[in-house]
Backbone as ProteinMPNN parsed JSONL, in Angstrom:
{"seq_chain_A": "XXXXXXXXXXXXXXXXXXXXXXXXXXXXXXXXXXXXXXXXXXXXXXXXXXXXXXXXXXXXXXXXXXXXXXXXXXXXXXXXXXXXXXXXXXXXXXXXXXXXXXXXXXXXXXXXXXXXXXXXXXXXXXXXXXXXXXXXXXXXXXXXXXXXXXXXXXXXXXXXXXXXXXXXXXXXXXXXXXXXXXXXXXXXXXXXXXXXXXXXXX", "coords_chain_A": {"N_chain_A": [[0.829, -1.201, 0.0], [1.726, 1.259, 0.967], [3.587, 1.385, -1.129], [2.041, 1.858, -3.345], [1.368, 3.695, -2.782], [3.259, 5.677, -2.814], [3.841, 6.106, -5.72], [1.446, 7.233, -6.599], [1.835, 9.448, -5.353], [4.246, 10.191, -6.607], [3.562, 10.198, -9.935], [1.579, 12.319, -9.648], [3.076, 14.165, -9.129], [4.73, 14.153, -11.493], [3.607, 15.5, -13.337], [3.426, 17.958, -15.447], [1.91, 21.007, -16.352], [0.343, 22.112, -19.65], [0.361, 24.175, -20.744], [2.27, 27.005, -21.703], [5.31, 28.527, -19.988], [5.779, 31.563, -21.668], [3.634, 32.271, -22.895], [1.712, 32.855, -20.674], [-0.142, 35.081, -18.454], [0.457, 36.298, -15.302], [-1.158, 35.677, -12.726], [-2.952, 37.348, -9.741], [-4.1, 35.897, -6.552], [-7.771, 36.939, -5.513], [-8.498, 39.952, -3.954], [-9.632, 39.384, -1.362], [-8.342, 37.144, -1.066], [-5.409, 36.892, -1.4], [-2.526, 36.736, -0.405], [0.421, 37.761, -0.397], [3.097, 39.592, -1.113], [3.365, 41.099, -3.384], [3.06, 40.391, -6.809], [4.009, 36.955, -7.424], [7.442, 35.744, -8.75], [8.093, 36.132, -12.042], [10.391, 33.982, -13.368], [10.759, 31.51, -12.058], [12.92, 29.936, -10.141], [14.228, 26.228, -10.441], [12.823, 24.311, -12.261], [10.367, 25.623, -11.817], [8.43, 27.49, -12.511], [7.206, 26.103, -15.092], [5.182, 24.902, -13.641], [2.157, 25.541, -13.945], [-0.804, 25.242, -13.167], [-2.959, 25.248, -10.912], [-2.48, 22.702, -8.605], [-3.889, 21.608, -6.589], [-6.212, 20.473, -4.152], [-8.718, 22.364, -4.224], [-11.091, 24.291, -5.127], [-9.974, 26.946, -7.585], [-9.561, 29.46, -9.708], [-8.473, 28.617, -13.045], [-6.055, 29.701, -14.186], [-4.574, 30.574, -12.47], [-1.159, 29.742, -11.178], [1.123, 27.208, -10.014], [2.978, 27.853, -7.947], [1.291, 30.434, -7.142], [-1.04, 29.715, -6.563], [-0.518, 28.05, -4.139], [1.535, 29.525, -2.316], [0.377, 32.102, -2.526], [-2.352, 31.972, -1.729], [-4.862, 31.935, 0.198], [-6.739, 30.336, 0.403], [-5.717, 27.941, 0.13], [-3.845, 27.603, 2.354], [-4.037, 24.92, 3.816], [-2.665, 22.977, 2.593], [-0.365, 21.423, 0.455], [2.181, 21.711, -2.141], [2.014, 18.534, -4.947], [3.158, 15.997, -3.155], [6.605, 15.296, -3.044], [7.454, 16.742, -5.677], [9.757, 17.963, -6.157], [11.939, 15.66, -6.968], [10.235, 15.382, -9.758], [10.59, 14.953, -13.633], [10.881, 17.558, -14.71], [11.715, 18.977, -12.865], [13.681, 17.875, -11.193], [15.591, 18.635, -8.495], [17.562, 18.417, -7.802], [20.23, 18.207, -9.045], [19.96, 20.683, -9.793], [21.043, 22.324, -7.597], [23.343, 24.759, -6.572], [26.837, 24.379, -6.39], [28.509, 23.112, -3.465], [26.951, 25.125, -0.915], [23.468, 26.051, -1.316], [21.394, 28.549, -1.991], [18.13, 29.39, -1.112], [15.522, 31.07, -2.282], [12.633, 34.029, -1.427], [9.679, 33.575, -3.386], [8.046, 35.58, -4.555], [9.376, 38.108, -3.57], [11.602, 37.959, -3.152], [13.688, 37.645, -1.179], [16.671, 36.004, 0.91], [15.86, 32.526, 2.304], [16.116, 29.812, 3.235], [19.634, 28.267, 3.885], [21.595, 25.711, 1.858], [23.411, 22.663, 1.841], [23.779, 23.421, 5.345], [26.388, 22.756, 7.773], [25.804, 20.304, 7.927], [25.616, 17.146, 5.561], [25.633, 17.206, 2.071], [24.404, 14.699, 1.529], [22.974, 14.203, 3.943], [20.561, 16.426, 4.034], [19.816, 15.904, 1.673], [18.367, 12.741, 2.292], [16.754, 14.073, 4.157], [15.116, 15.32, 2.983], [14.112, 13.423, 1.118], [12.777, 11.591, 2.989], [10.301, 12.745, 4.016], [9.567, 14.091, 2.003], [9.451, 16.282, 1.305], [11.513, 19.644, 0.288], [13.913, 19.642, 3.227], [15.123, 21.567, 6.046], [16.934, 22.136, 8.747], [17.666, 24.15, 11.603], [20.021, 25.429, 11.267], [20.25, 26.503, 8.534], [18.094, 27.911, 8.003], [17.331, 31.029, 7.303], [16.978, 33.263, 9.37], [16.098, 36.057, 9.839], [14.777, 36.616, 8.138], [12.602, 34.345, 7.857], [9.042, 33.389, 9.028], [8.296, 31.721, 11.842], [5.16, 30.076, 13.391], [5.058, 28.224, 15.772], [3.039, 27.022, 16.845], [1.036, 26.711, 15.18], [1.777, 25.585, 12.749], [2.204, 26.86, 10.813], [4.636, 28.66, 7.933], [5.729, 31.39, 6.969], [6.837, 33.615, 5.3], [9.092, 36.945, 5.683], [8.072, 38.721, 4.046], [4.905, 38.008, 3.689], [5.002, 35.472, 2.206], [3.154, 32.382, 2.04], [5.177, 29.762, 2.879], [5.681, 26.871, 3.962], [5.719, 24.037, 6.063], [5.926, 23.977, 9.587], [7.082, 20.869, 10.979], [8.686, 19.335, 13.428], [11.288, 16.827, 14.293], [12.326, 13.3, 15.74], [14.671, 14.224, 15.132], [15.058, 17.235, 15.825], [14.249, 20.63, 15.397], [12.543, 21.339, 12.208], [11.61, 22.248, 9.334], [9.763, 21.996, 6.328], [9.585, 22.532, 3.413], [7.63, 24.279, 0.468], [8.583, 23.831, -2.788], [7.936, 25.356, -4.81], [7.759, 27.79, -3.276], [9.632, 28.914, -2.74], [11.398, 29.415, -4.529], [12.715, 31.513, -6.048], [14.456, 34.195, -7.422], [17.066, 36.405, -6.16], [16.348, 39.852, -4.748], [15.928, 42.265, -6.9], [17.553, 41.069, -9.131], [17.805, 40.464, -12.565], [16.193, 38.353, -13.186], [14.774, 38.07, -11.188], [12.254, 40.097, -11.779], [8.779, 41.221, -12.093], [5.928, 40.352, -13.635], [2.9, 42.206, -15.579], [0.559, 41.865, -13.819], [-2.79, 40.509, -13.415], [-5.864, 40.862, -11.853], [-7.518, 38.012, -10.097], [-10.678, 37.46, -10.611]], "CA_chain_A": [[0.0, 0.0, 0.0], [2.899, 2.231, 0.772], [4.573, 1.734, -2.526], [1.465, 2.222, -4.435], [0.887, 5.975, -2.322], [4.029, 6.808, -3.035], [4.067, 5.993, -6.83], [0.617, 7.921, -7.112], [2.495, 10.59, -5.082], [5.445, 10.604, -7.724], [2.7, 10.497, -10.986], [1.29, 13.418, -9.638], [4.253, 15.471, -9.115], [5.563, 14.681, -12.666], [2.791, 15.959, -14.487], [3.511, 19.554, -15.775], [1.21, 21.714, -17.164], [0.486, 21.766, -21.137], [0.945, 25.765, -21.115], [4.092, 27.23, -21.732], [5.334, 29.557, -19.376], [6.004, 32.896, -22.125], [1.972, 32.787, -23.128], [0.663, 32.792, -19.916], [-0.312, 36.518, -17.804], [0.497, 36.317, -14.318], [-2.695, 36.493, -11.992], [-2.774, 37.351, -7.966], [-5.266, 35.835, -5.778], [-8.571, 38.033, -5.729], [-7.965, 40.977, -2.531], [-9.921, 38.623, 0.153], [-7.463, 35.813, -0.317], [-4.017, 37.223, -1.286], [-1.282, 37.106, 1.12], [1.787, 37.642, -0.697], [3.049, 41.858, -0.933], [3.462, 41.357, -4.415], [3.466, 39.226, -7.63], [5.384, 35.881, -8.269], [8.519, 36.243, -10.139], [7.865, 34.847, -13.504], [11.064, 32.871, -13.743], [11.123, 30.704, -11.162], [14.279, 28.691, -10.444], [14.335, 24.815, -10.357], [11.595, 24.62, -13.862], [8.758, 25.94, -11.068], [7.431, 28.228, -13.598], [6.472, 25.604, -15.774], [3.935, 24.379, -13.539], [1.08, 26.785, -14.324], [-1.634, 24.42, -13.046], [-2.881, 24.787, -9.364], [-2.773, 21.448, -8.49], [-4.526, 21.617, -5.293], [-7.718, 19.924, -3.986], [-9.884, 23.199, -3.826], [-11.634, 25.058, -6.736], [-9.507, 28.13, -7.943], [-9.178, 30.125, -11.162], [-7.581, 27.939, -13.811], [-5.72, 31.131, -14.297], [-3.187, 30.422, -10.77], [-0.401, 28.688, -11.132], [0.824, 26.119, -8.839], [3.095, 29.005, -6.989], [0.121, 31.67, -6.568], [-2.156, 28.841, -5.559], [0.206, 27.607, -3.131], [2.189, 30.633, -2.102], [-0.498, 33.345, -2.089], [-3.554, 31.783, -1.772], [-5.042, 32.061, 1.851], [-7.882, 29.176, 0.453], [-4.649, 26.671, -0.151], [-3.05, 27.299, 3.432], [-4.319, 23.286, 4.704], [-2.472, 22.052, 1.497], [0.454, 22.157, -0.253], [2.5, 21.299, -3.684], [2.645, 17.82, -4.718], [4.687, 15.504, -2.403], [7.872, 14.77, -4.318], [7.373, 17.78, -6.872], [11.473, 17.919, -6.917], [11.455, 14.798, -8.164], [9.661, 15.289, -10.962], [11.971, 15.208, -14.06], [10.895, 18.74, -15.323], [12.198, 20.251, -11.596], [15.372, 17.577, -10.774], [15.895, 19.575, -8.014], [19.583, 18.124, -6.791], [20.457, 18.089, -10.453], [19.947, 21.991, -10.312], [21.82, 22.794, -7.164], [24.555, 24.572, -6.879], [28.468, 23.553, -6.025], [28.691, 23.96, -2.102], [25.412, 25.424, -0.818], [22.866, 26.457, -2.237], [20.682, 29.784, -1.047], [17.082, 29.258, -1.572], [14.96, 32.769, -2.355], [11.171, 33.701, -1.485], [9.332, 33.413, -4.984], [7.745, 37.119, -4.524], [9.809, 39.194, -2.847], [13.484, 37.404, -3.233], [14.553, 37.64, 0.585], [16.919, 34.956, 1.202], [15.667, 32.703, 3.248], [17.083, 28.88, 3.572], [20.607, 28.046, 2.786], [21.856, 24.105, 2.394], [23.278, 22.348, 3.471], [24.935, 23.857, 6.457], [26.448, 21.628, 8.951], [25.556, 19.198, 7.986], [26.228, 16.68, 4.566], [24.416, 17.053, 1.335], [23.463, 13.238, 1.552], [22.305, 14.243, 4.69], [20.188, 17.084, 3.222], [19.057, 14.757, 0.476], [18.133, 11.943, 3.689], [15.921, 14.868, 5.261], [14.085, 15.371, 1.729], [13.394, 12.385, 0.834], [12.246, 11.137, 3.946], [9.525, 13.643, 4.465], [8.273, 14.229, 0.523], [9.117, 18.341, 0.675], [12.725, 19.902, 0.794], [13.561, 19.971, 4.792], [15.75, 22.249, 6.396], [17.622, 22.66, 10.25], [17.776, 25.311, 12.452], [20.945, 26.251, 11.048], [20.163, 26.292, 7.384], [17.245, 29.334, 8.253], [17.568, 32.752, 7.515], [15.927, 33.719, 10.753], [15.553, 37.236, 10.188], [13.83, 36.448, 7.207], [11.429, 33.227, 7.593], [8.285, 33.687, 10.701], [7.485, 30.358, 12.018], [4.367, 29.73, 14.156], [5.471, 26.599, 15.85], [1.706, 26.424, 17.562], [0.095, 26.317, 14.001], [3.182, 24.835, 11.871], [2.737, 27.54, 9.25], [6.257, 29.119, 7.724], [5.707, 32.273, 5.951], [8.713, 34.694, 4.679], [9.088, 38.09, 5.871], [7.299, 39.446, 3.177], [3.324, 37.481, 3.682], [5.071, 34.546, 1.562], [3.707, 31.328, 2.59], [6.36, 28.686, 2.949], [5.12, 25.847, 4.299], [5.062, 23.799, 7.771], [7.786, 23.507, 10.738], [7.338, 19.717, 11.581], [9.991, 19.247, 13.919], [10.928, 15.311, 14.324], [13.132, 12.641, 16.579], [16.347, 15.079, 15.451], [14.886, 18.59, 16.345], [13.222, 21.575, 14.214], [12.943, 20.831, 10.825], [10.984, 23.092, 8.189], [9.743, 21.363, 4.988], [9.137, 24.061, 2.659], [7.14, 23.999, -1.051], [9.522, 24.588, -3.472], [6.945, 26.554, -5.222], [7.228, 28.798, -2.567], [11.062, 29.344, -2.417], [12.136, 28.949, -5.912], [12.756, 32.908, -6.576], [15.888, 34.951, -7.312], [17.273, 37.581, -5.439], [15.577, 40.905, -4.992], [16.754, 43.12, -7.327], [18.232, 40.662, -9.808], [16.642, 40.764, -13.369], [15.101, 37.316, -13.022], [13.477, 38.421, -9.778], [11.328, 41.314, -11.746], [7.714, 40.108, -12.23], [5.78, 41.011, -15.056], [1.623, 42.858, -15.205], [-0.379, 41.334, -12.874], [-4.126, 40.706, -13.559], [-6.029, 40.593, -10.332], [-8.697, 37.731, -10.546], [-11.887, 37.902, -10.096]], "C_chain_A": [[0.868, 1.257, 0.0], [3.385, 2.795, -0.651], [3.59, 2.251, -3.158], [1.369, 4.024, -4.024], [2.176, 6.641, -3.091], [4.526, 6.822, -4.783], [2.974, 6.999, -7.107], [1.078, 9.489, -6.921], [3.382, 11.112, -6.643], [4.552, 11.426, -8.837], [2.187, 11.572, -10.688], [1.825, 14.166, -10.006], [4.965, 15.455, -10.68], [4.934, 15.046, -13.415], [2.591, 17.331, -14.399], [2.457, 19.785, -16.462], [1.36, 21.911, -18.345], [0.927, 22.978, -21.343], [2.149, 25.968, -20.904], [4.178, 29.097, -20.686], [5.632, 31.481, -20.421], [4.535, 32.89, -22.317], [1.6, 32.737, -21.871], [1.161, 34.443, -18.96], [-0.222, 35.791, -16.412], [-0.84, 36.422, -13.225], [-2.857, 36.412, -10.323], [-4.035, 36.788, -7.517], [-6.491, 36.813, -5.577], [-8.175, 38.72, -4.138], [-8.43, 39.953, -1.304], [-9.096, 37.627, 0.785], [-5.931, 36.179, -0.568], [-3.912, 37.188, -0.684], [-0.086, 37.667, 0.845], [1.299, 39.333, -0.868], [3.086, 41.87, -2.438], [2.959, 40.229, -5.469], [4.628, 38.058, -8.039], [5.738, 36.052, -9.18], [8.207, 35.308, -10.987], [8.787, 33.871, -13.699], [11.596, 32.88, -12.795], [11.988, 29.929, -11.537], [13.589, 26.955, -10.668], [12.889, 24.953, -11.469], [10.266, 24.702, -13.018], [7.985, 26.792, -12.152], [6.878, 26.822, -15.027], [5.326, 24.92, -15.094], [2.989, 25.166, -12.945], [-0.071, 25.702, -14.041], [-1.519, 24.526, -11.344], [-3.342, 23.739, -8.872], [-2.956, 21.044, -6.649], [-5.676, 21.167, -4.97], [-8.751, 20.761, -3.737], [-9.531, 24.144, -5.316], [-10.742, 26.652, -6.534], [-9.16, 28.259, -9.518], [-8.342, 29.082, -11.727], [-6.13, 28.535, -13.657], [-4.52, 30.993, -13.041], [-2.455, 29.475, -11.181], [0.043, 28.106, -10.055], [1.437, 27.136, -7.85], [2.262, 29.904, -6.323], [-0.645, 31.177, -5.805], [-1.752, 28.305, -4.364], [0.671, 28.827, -1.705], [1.169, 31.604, -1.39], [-2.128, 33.339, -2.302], [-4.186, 31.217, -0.341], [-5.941, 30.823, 1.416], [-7.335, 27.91, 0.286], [-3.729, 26.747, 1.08], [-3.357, 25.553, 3.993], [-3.119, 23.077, 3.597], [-1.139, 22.858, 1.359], [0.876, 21.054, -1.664], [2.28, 19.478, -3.316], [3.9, 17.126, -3.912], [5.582, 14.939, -3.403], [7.805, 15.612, -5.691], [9.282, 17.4, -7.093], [11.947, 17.263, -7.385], [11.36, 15.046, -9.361], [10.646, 15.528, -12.36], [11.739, 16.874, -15.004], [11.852, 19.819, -14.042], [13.513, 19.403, -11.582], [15.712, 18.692, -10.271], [17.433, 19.215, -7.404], [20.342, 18.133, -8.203], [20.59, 19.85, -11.051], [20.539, 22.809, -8.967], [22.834, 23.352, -6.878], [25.732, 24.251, -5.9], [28.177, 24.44, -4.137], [27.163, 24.093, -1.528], [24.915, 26.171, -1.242], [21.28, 27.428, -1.53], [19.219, 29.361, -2.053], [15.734, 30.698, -1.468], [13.151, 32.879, -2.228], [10.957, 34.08, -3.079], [8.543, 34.841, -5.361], [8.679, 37.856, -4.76], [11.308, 38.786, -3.026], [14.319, 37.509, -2.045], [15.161, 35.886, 0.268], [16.78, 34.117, 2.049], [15.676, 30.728, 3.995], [18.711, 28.91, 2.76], [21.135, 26.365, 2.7], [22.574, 23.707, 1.503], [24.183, 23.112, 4.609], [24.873, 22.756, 7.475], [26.037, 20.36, 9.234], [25.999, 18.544, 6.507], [25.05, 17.415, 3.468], [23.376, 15.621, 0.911], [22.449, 13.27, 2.671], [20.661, 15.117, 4.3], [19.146, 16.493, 2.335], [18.046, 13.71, 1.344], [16.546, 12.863, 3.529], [14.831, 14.562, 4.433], [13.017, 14.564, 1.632], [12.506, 11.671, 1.716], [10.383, 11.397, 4.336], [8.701, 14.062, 2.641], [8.82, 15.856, 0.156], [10.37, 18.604, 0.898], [12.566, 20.275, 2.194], [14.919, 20.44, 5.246], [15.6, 22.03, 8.019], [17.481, 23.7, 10.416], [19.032, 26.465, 11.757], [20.869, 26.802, 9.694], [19.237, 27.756, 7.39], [17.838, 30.67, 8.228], [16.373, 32.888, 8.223], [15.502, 34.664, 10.584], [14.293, 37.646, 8.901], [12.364, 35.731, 7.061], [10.682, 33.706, 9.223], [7.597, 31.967, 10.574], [6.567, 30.063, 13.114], [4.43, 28.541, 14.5], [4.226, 26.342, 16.889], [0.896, 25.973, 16.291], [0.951, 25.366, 13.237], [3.096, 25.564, 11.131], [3.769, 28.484, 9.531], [5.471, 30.185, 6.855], [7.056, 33.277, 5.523], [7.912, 36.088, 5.257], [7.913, 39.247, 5.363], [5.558, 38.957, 2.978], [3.828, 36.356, 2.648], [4.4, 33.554, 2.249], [4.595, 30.082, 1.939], [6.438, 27.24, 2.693], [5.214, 25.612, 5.626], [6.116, 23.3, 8.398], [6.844, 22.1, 11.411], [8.657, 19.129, 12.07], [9.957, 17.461, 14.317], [12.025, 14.75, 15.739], [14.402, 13.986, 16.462], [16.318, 16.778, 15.6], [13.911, 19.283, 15.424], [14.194, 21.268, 12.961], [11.405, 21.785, 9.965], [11.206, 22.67, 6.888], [8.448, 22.37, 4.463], [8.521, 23.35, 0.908], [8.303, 24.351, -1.931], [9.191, 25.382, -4.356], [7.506, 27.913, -4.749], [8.984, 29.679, -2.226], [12.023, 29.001, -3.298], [12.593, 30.096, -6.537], [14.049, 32.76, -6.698], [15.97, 35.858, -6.714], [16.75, 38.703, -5.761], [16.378, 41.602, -5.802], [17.281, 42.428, -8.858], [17.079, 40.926, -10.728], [16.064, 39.976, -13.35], [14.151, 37.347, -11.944], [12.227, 39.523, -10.355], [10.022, 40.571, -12.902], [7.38, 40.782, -13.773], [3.844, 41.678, -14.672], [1.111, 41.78, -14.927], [-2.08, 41.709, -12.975], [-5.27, 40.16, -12.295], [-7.549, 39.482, -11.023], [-9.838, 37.588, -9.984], [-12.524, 37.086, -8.853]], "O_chain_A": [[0.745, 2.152, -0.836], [3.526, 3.921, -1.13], [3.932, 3.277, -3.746], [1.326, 5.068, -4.675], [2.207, 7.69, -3.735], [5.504, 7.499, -5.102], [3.362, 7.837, -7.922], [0.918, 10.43, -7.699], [3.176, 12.04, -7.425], [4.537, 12.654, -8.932], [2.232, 12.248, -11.716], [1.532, 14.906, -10.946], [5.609, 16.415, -11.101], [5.461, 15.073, -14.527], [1.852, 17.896, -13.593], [1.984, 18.908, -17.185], [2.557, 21.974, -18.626], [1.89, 23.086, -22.102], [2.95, 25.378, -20.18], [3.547, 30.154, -20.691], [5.651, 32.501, -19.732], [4.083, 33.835, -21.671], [0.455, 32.32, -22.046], [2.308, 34.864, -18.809], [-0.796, 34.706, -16.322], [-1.386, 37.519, -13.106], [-2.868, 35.309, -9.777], [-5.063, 37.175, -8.074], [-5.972, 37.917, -5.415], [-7.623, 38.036, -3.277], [-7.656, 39.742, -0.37], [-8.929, 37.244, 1.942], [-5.171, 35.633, 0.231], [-4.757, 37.463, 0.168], [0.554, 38.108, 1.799], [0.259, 39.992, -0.836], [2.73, 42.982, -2.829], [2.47, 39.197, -5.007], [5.677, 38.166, -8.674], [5.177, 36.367, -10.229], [8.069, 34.092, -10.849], [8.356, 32.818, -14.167], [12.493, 33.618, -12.387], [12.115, 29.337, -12.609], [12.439, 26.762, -11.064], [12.031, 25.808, -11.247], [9.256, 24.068, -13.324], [6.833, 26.499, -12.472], [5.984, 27.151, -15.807], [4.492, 24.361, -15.806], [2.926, 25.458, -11.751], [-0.277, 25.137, -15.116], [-0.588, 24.152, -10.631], [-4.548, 23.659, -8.638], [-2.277, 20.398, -5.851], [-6.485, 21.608, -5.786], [-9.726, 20.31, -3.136], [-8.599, 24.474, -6.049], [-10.858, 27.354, -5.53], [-8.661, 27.435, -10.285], [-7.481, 28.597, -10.993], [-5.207, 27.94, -13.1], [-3.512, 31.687, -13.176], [-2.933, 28.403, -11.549], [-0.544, 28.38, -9.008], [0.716, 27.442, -6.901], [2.4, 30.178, -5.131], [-1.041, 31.636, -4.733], [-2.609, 28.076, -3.51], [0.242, 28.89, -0.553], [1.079, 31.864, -0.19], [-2.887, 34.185, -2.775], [-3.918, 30.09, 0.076], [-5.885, 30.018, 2.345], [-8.022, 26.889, 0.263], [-2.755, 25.997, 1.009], [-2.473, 25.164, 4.757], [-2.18, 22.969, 4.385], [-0.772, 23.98, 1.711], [0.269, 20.071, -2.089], [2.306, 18.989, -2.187], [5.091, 17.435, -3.923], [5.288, 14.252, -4.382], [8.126, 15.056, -6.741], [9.829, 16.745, -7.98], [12.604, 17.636, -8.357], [12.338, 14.959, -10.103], [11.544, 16.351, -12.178], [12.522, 17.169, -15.907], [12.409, 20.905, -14.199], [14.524, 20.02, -11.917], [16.071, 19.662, -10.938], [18.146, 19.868, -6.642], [21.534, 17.97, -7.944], [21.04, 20.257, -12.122], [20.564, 24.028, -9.138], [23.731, 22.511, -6.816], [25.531, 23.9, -4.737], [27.867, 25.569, -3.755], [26.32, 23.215, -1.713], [25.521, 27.148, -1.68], [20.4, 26.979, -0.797], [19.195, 29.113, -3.259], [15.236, 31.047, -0.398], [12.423, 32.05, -2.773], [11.751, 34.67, -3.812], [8.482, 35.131, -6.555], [8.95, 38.3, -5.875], [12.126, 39.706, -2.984], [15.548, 37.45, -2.052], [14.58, 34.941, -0.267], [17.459, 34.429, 3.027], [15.264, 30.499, 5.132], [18.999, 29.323, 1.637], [20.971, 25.786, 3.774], [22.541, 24.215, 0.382], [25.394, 23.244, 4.429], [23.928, 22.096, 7.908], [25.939, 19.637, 10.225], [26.826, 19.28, 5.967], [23.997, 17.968, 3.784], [22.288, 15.483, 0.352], [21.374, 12.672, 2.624], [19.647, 14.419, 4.299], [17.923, 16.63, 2.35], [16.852, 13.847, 1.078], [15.525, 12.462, 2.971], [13.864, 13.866, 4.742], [11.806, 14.648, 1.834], [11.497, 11.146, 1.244], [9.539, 10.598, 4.744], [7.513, 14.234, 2.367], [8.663, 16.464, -0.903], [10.795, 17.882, 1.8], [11.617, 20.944, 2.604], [15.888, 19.775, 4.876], [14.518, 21.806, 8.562], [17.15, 24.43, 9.482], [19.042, 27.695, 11.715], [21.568, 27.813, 9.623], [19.713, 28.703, 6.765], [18.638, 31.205, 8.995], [15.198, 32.72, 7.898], [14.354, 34.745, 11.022], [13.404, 38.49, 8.794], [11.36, 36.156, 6.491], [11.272, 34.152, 10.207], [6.887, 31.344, 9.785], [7.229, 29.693, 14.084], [3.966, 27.669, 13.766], [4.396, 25.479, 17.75], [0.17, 24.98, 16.34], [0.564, 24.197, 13.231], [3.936, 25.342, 10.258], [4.001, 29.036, 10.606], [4.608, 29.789, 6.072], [8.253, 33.113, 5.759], [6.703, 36.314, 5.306], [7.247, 40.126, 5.91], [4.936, 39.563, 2.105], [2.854, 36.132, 1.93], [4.868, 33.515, 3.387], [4.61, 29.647, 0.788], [6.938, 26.587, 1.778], [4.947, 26.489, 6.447], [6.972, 22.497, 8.025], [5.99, 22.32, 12.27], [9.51, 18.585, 11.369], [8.91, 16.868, 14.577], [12.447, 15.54, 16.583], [14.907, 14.558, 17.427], [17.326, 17.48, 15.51], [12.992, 18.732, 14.818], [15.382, 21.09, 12.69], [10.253, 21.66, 10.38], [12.267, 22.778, 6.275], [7.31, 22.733, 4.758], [8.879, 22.304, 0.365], [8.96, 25.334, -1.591], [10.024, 26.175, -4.796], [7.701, 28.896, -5.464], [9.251, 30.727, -1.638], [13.118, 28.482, -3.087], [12.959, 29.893, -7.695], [14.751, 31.808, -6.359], [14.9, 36.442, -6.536], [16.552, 38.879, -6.963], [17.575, 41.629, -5.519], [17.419, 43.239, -9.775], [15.958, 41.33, -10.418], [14.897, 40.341, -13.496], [13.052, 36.802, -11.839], [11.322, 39.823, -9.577], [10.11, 39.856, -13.9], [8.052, 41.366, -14.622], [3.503, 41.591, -13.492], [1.151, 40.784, -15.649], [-2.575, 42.806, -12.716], [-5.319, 38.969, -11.986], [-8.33, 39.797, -11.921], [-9.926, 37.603, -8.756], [-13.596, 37.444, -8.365]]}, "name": "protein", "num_of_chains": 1, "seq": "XXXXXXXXXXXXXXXXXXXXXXXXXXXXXXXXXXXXXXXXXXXXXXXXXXXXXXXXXXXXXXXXXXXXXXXXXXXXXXXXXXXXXXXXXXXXXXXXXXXXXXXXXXXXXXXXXXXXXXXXXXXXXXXXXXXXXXXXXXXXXXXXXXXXXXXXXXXXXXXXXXXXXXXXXXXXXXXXXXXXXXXXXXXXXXXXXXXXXXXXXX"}
């Protein structure tokens, strides 16, 4: 039973969206449910911008992609991305890391706000991941002044009204397994961090 969950898990996560990320308009949550301060950067790292499909178990605009629906959609806080999205062979997310460690950016706003691995291995790192379905981060790995974690609710949001995802801390301490949706940006400022017109939906 296991194997089959976690094969349906996988099949999920590798199925990208048919749209191509240059035709598609950006669109924010309508004002009641936004959270995020701004619009997701269009080119998301690890191939997150190609999945333009909010693949979530509650009715929203076609129109959201899996970041907005995830990220900045107050009606998708229970939920989050596919388990094992990094996986998937459009993201190969250890395959797109880079040499050493590797700084992970909110997908809005571009605050930096894990880095990994610190202090630990990258097999270890890899270990945490896999274990758990979502990239998972230590204490030490946190940009603190950046990420707010409600460790009565488990939700992670970024500085900026990003959400993150959920601090499930386990046998080896706090541990924060984040969407990678949600922390796939570039740095503020950079040109891949600058969004594009934003159509608010209805």
């Amino acid at each position: 039973a296991l194997a089959l969950a976690l094969a349906a898990a996988l099949a999920a996560a590798a199925a990208p969206a048919a749209a191509t990320t240059a035709s598609r308009t950006a669109t924010r949550p309508p004002a009641p449910f936004g959270t995020c301060s701004g619009a997701v950067q269009k080119q998301l790292r690890f191939g997150i911008s190609g999945r333009e499909q909010p693949t979530v178990p509650v009715p929203l605009p076609a129109t959201e992609s899996l970041a907005e629906a995830v990220c900045c959609d107050n009606r998708t806080v229970a939920y989050a991305e596919p388990r094992f999205l990094y996986q998937a062979p459009d993201i190969a997310l250890y395959s797109r890391l880079d040499a050493g460690v590797t700084t992970f950016y909110d997908s809005v706003c571009g605050l930096p706000l894990f880095r990994a691995p610190l202090n630990r291995s990258l097999a270890a790192f890899k270990a945490d991941t896999d274990e758990h379905g979502w990239p998972s981060f230590r204490t030490a790995e946190v940009v603190a002044a950046n990420v707010v974690t409600d460790v009565k609710s488990g939700l992670v949001s970024s500085r900026c009204g990003t959400h993150l995802g959920s601090y499930l801390p386990d046998g080896a301490g706090p541990r924060w397994c984040m969407d990678l949706s949600c922390i796939a940006g570039s740095p503020a400022g950079s040109p891949a961090s600058q969004g594009t017109a934003v159509t608010a939906a209805a």
